[in-house]
Tab-separated table of C-alpha atoms in Angstrom:
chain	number	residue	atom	x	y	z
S	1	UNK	CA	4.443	22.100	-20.825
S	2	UNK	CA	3.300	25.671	-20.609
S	3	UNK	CA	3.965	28.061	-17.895
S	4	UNK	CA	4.233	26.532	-14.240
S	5	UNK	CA	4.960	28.679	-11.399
S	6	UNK	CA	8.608	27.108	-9.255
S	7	UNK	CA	7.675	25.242	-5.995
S	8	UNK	CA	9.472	27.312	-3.210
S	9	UNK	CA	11.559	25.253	-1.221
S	10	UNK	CA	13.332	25.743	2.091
S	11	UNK	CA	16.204	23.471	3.191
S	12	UNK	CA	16.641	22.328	7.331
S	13	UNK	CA	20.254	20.840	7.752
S	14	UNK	CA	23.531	21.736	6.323
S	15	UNK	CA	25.462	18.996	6.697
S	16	UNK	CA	27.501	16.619	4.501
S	17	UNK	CA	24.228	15.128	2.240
S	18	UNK	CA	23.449	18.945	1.835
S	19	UNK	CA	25.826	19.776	-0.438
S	20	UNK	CA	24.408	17.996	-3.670
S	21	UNK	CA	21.132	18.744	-2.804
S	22	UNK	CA	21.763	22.574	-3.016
S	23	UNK	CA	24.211	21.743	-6.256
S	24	UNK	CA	21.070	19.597	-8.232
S	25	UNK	CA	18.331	21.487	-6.506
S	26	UNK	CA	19.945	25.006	-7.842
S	27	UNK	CA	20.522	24.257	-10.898
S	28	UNK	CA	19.076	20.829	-12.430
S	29	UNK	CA	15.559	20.914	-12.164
S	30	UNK	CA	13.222	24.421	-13.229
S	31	UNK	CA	10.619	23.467	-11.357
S	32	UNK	CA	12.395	24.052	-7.968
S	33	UNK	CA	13.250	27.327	-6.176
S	34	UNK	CA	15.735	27.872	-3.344
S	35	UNK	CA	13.890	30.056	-0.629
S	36	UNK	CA	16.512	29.347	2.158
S	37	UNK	CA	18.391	27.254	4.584
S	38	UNK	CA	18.024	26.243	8.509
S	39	UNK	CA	21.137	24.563	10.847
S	40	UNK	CA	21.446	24.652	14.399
S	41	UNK	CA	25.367	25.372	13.354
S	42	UNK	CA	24.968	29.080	11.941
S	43	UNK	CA	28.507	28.678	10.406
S	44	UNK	CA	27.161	26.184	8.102
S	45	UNK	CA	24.286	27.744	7.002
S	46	UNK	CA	25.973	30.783	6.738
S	47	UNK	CA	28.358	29.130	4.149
S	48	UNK	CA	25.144	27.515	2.244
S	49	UNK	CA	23.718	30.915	2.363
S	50	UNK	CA	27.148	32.772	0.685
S	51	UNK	CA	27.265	29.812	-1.603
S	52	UNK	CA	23.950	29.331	-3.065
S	53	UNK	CA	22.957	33.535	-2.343
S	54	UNK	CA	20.192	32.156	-0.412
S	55	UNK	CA	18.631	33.357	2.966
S	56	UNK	CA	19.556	32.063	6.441
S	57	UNK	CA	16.551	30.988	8.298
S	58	UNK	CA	15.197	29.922	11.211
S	59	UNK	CA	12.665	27.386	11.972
S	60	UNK	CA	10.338	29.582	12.911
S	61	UNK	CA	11.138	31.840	9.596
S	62	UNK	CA	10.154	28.468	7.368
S	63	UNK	CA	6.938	28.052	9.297
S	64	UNK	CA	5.805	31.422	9.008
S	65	UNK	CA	6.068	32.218	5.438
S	66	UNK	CA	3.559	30.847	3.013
S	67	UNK	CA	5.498	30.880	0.532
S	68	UNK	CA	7.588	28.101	0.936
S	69	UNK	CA	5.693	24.871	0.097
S	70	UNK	CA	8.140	22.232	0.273
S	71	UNK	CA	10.653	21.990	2.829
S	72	UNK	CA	13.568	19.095	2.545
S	73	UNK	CA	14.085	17.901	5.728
S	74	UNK	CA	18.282	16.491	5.839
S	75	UNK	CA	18.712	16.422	9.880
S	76	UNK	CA	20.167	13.178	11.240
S	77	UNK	CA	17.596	10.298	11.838
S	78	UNK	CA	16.615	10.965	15.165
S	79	UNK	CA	15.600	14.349	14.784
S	80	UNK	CA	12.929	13.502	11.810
S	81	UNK	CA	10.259	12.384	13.853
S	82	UNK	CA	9.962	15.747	15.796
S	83	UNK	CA	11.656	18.114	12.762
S	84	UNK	CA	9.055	16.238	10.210
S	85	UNK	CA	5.654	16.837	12.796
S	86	UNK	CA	6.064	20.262	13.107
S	87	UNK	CA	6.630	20.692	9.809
S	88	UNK	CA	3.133	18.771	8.790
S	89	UNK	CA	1.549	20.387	11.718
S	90	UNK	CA	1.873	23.932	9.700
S	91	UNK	CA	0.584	22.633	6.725
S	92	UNK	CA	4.216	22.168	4.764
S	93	UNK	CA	4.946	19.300	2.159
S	94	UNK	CA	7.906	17.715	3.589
S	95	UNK	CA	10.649	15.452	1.405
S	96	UNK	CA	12.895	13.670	3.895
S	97	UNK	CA	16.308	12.019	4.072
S	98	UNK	CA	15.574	8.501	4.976
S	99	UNK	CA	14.452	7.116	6.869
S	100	UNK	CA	10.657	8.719	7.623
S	101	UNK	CA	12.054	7.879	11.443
S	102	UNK	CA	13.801	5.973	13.697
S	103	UNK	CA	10.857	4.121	15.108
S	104	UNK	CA	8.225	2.855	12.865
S	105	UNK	CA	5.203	3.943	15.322
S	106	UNK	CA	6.702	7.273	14.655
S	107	UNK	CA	6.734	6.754	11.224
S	108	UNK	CA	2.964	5.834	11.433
S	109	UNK	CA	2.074	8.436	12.632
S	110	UNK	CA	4.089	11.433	10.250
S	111	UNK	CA	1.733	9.208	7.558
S	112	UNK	CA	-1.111	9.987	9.320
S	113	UNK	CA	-0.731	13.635	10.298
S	114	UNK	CA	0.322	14.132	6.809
S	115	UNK	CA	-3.089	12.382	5.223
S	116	UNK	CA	-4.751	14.335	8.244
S	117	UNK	CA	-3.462	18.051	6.762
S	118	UNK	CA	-3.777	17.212	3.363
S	119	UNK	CA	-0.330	17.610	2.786
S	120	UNK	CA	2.421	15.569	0.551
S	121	UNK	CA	4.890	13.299	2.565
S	122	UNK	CA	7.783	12.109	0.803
S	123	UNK	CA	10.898	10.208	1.530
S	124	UNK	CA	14.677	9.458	-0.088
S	125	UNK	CA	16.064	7.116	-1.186
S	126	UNK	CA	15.282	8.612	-4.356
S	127	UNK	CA	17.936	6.233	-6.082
S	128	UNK	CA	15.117	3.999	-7.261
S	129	UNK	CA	13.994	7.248	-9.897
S	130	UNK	CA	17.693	6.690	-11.149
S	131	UNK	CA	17.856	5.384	-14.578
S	132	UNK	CA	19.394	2.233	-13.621
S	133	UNK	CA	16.146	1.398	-11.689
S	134	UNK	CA	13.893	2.987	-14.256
S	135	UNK	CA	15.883	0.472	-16.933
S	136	UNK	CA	15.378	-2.484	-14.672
S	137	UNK	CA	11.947	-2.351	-13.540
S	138	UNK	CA	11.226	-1.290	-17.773
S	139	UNK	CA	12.999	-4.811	-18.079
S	140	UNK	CA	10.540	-6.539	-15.881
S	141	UNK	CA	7.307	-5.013	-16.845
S	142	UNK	CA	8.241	-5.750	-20.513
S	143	UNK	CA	8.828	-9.555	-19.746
S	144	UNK	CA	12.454	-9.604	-21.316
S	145	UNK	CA	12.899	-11.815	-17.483
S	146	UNK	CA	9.385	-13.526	-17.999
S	147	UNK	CA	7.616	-14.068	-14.329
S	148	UNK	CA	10.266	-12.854	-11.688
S	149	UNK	CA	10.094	-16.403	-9.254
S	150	UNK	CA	12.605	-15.170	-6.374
S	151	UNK	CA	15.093	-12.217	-5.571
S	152	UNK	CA	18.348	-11.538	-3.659
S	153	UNK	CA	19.984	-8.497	-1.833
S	154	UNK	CA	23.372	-8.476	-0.586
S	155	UNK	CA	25.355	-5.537	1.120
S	156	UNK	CA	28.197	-5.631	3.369
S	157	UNK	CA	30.288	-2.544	5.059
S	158	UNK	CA	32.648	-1.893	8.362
S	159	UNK	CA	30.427	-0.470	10.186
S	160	UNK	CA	33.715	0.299	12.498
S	161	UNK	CA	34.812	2.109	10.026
S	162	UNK	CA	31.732	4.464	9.598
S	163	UNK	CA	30.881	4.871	13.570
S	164	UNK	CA	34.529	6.797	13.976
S	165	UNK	CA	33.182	9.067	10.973
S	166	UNK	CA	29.614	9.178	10.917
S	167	UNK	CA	28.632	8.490	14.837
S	168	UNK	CA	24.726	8.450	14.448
S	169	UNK	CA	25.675	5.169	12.659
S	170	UNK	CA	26.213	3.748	15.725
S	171	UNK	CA	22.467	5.018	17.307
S	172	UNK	CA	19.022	3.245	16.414
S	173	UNK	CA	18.144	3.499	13.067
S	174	UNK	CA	21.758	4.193	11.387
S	175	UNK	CA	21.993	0.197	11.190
S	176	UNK	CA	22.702	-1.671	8.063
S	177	UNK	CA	19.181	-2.424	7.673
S	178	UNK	CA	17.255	0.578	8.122
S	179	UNK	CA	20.647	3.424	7.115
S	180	UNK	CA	22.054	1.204	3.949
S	181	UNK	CA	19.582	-1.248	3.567
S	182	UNK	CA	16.595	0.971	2.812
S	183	UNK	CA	18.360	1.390	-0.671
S	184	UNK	CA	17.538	-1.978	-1.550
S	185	UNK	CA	14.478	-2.455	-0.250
S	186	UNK	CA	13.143	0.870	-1.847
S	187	UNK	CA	14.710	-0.973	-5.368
S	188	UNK	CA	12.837	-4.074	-4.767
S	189	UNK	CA	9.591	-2.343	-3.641
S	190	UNK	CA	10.096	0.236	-6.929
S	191	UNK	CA	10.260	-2.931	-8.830
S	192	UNK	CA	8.175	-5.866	-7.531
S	193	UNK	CA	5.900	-3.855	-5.111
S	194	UNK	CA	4.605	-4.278	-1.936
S	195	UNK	CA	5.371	-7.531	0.430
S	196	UNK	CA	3.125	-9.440	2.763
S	197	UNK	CA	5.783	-11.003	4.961
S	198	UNK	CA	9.139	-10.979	6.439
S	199	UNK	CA	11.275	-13.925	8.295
S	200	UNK	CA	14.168	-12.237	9.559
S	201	UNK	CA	16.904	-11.835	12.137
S	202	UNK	CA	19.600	-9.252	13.149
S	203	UNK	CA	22.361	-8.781	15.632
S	204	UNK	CA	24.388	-6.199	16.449
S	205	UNK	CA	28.292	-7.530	16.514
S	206	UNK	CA	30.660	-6.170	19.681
S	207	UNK	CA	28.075	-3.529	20.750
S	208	UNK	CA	30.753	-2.538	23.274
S	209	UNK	CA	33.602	-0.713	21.349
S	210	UNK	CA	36.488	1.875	21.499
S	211	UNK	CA	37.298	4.846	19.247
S	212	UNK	CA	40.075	4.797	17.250
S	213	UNK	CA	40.862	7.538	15.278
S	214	UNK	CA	37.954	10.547	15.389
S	215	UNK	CA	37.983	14.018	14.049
S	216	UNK	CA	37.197	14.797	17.379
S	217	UNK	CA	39.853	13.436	19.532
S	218	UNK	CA	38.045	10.878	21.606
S	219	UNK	CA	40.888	7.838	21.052
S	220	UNK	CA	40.388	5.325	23.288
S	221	UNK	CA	37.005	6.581	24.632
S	222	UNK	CA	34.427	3.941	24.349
S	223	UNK	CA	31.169	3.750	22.649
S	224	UNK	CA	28.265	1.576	22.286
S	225	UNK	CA	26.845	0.820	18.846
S	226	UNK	CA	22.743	0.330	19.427
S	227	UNK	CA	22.084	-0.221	15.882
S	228	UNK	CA	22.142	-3.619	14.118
S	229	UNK	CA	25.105	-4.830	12.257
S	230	UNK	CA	23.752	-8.033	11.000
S	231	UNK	CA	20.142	-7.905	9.271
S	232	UNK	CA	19.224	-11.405	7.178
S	233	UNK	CA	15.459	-11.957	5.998
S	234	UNK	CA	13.169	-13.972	3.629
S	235	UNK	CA	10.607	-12.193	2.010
S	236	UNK	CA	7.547	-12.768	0.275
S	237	UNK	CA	6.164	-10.431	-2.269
S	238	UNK	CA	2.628	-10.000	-3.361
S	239	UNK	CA	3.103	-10.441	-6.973
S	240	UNK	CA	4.371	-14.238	-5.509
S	241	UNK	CA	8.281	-13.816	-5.767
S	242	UNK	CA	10.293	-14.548	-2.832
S	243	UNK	CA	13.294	-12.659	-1.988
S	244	UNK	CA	16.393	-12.984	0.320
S	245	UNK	CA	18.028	-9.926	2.288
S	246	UNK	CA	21.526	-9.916	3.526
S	247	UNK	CA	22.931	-6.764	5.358
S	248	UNK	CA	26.479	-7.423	6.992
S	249	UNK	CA	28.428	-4.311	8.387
S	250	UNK	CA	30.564	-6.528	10.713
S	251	UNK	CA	32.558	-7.671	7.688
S	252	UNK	CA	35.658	-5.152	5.430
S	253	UNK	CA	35.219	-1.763	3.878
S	254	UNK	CA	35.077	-2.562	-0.033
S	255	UNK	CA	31.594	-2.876	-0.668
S	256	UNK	CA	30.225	-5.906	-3.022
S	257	UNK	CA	26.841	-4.811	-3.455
S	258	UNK	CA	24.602	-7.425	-5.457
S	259	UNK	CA	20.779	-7.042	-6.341
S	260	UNK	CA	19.522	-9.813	-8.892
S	261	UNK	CA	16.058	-10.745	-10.298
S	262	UNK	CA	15.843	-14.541	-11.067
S	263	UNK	CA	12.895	-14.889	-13.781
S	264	UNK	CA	11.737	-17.806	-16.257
S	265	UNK	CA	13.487	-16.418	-18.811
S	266	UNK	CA	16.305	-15.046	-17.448
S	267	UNK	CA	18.522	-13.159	-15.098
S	268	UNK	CA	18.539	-9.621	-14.506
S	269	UNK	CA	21.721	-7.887	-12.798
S	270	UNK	CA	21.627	-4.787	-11.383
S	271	UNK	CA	23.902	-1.951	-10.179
S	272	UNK	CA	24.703	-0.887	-6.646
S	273	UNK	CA	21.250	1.067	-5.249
S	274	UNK	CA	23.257	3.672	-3.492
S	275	UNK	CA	23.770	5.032	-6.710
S	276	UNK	CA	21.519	6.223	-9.754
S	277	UNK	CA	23.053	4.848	-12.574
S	278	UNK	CA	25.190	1.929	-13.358
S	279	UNK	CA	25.012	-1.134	-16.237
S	280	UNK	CA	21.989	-3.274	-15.845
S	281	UNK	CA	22.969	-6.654	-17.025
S	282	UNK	CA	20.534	-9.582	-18.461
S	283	UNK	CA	21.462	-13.466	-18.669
S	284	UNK	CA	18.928	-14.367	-21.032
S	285	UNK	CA	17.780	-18.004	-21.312
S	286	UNK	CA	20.015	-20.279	-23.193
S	287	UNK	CA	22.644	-18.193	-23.008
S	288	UNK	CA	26.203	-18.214	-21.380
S	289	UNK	CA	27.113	-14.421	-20.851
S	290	UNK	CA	24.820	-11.785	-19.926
S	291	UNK	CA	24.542	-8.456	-21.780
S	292	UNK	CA	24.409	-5.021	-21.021
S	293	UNK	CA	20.960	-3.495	-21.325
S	294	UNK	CA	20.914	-0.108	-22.945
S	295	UNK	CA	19.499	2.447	-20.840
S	296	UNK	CA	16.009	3.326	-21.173
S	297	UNK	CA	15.776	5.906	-19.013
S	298	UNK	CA	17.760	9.623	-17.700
S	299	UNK	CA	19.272	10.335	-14.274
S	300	UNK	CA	22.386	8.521	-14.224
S	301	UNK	CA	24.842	10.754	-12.288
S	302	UNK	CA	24.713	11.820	-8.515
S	303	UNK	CA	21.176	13.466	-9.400
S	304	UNK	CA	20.015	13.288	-5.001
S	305	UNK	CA	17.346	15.800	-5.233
S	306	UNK	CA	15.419	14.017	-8.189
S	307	UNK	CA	12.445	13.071	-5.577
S	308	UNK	CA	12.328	17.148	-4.462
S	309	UNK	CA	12.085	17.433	-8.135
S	310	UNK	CA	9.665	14.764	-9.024
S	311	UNK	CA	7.626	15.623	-5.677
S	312	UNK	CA	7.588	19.426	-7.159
S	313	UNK	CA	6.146	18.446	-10.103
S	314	UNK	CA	3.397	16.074	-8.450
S	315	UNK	CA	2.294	18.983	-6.364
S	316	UNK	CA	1.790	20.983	-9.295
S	317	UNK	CA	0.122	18.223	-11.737
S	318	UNK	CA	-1.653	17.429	-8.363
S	319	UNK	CA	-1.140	13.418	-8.542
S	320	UNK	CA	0.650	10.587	-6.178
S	321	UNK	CA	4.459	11.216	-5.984
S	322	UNK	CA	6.462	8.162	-6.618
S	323	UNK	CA	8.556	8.829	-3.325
S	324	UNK	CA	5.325	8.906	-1.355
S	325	UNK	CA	5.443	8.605	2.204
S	326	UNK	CA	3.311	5.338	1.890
S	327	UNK	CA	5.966	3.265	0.000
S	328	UNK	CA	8.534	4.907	2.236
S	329	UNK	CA	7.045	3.820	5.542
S	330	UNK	CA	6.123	0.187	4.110
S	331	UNK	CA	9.879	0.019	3.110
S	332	UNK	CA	10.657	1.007	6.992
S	333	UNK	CA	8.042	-1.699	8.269
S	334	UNK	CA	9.906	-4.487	5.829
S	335	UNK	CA	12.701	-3.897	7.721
S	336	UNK	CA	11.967	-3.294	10.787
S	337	UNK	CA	9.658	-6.229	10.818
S	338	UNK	CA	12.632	-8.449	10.018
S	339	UNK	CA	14.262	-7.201	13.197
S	340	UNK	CA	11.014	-8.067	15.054
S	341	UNK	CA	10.291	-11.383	13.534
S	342	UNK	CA	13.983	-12.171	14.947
S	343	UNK	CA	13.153	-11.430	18.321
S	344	UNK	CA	9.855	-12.838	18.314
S	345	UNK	CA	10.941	-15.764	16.383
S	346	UNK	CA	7.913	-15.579	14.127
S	347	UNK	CA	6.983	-14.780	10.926
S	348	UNK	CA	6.139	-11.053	10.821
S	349	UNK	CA	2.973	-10.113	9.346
S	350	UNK	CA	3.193	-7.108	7.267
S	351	UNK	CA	0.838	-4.244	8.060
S	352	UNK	CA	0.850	-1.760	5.578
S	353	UNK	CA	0.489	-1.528	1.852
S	354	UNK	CA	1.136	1.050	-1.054
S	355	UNK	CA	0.386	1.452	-4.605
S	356	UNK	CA	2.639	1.407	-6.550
S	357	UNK	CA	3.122	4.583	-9.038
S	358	UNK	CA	3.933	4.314	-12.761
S	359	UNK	CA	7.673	3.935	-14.126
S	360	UNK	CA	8.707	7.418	-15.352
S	361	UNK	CA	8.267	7.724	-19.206
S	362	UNK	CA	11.211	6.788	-21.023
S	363	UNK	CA	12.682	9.224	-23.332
S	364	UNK	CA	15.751	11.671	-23.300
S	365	UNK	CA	19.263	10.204	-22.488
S	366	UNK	CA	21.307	13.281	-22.785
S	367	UNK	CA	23.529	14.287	-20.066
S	368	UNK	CA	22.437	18.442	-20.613
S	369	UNK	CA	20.648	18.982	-17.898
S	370	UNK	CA	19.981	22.160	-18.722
S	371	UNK	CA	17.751	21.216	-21.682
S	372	UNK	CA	14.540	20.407	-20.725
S	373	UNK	CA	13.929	17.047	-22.244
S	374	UNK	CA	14.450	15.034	-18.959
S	375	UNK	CA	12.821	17.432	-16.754
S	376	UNK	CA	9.938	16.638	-18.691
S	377	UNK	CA	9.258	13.238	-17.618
S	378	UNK	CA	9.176	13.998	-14.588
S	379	UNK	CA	5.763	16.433	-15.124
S	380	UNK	CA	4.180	13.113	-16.274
């Protein structure tokens, strides 16, 4: 691929989604550089920083040097919006946890400011680059399904459960929908592409609730959960398949998650979206048991960090990244739209559209990440 010069990249929050990032981002993918880390908790920077022999910096730090081109944005959803625009406003490329932010105006506008500066915006999940998604959308653009006629999502949690560990769960946009549910919808979109309309509605189950157990010794202390816990929808595509959403974190911990492709010709089955990898299974037509279908793509481990990667290497070949901030904001409207079409008890036009970028080339299965076969495909 010839000589290409490492995309500096600084890292703001240290917290439990940091770790593989650093792990992948340090030593998976060439085309990334560690220039630093950023945490309103010192203590856990400082650890990052010991860890990964990186430098401690502040926000101020990041914006100043000129060096650092990417930064990868891992606050809590709340703090995107305003962590994200100041970012954009000094001219970085920004890759983001998910969601873009917690209100899609918001999200809007990071789009805008970021087409405005001439700057990249992207946006996890990243799951979708995994090769079980790769596999699956190689499966439908080959025609092994024929025409895909309809779609279904299902996902169910305790969202009880995750409030007493993971509290912004309970706040605006760490619902089912817009936290867990972005993972499919991100699938679907990676696969199908964009939709034109959502029929939805959403609930939020005993908003009014008490601690039980906490890390930080609040039992019996009540709290209110603001984010939904119930998210249905119908869903039309513009390619002319129709798909069904179900989010449920009002229901028991072990997750069933279930994303299937009904086509002419047969049934495709995949893996849970929270993950990168998985068996992708096929019920072709006429028969009675599906198959597994070999993998046609690499990433198959926890590879979070892949987008930084692929982002790195779109900067550098200077062409659309496949997490672009486009698709990631149209995924945010699909949802959010379903909340709205609840309340408004109609049919919610969708706004925005995206192109959708090409598959990444198939190739290299290995598990060596250190070789530099699947690195490669990403450059394309």
């Amino acid at each position: 691929m010839g000589e290409i010069r490492p995309v500096r990249v600084a890292v703001i929050g240290c917290g439990a989604i940091s770790g593989i990032y650093f792990e992948n981002m340090s030593k998976r993918f060439s085309i990334l550089e560690l220039a630093g880390c950023c945490d309103l908790n010192r203590e856990q920077a400082k650890a990052v920083s010991e860890q990964y022999h990186i430098p401690v910096l502040t926000m101020e730090e990041i914006l100043a040097d000129e060096s650092i081109e990417i930064v990868v944005n891992l606050t809590t959803p709340a703090a995107h919006y305003s962590v994200i625009r100041e970012l954009l406003l000094h001219g970085k490329h920004v890759y983001t946890e998910k969601v873009l932010a917690v209100e899609r105006e918001q999200a809007a506008e990071l789009v805008a400011l970021a087409e405005e500066k001439g700057v990249l915006l992207c946006a996890a999940p990243d799951t979708f680059l995994g090769a079980a998604g790769q596999t699956a959308r190689f499966a439908v653009e080959s025609g092994l399904i024929g025409e895909v006629t309809s779609c279904v999502a299902v996902l169910q949690r305790d969202a009880g459960l995750l409030a007493e560990k993971f509290p912004y769960t309970a706040k605006r946009g760490g619902g089912i929908g817009i936290d867990v549910g972005i993972y499919y919808a991100t699938l679907l979109l990676g696969i199908l592409g964009p939709v034109t309309a959502v029929s939805g509605m959403s609930k939020t189950h005993e908003p009014e609730r008490t601690h039980f157990f906490t890390s930080k010794g609040q039992f019996g202390e009540p709290y209110t959960v603001e984010a939904e816990t119930l998210l249905a929808a119908t869903v039309q595509f513009r390619s002319g398949a129709v798909g069904s959403l179900h989010f449920n974190s009002a229901s028991i911990r072990n997750e069933k998650p279930q994303v299937t492709l009904f086509g002419t010709q047969g049934i495709l089955y995949l893996p849970d979206p929270n993950f990168f990898g998985g068996e992708v299974q096929v019920l072709a037509k006429g028969q009675s048991q599906p198959y597994v279908l070999p993998a046609t793509h690499a990433y198959d481990g926890n590879d979070r960090g892949l987008g930084v990667a692929e982002m790195a290497w779109a900067l550098r070949r200077g062409r659309t990244p496949r997490t672009h901030g486009e698709m990631a904001y149209h995924a945010l409207e699909l949802l959010t739209g379903a909340v709205e079409s609840g309340e408004t008890g109609m049919c919610y036009r969708m706004k925005s559209d995206f192109v959708l970028q090409p598959p990444l080339p198939r190739g290299y299965m290995g598990a060596d990440y250190a070789m530099s076969e699947p690195e490669a495909a990403l450059a394309l």
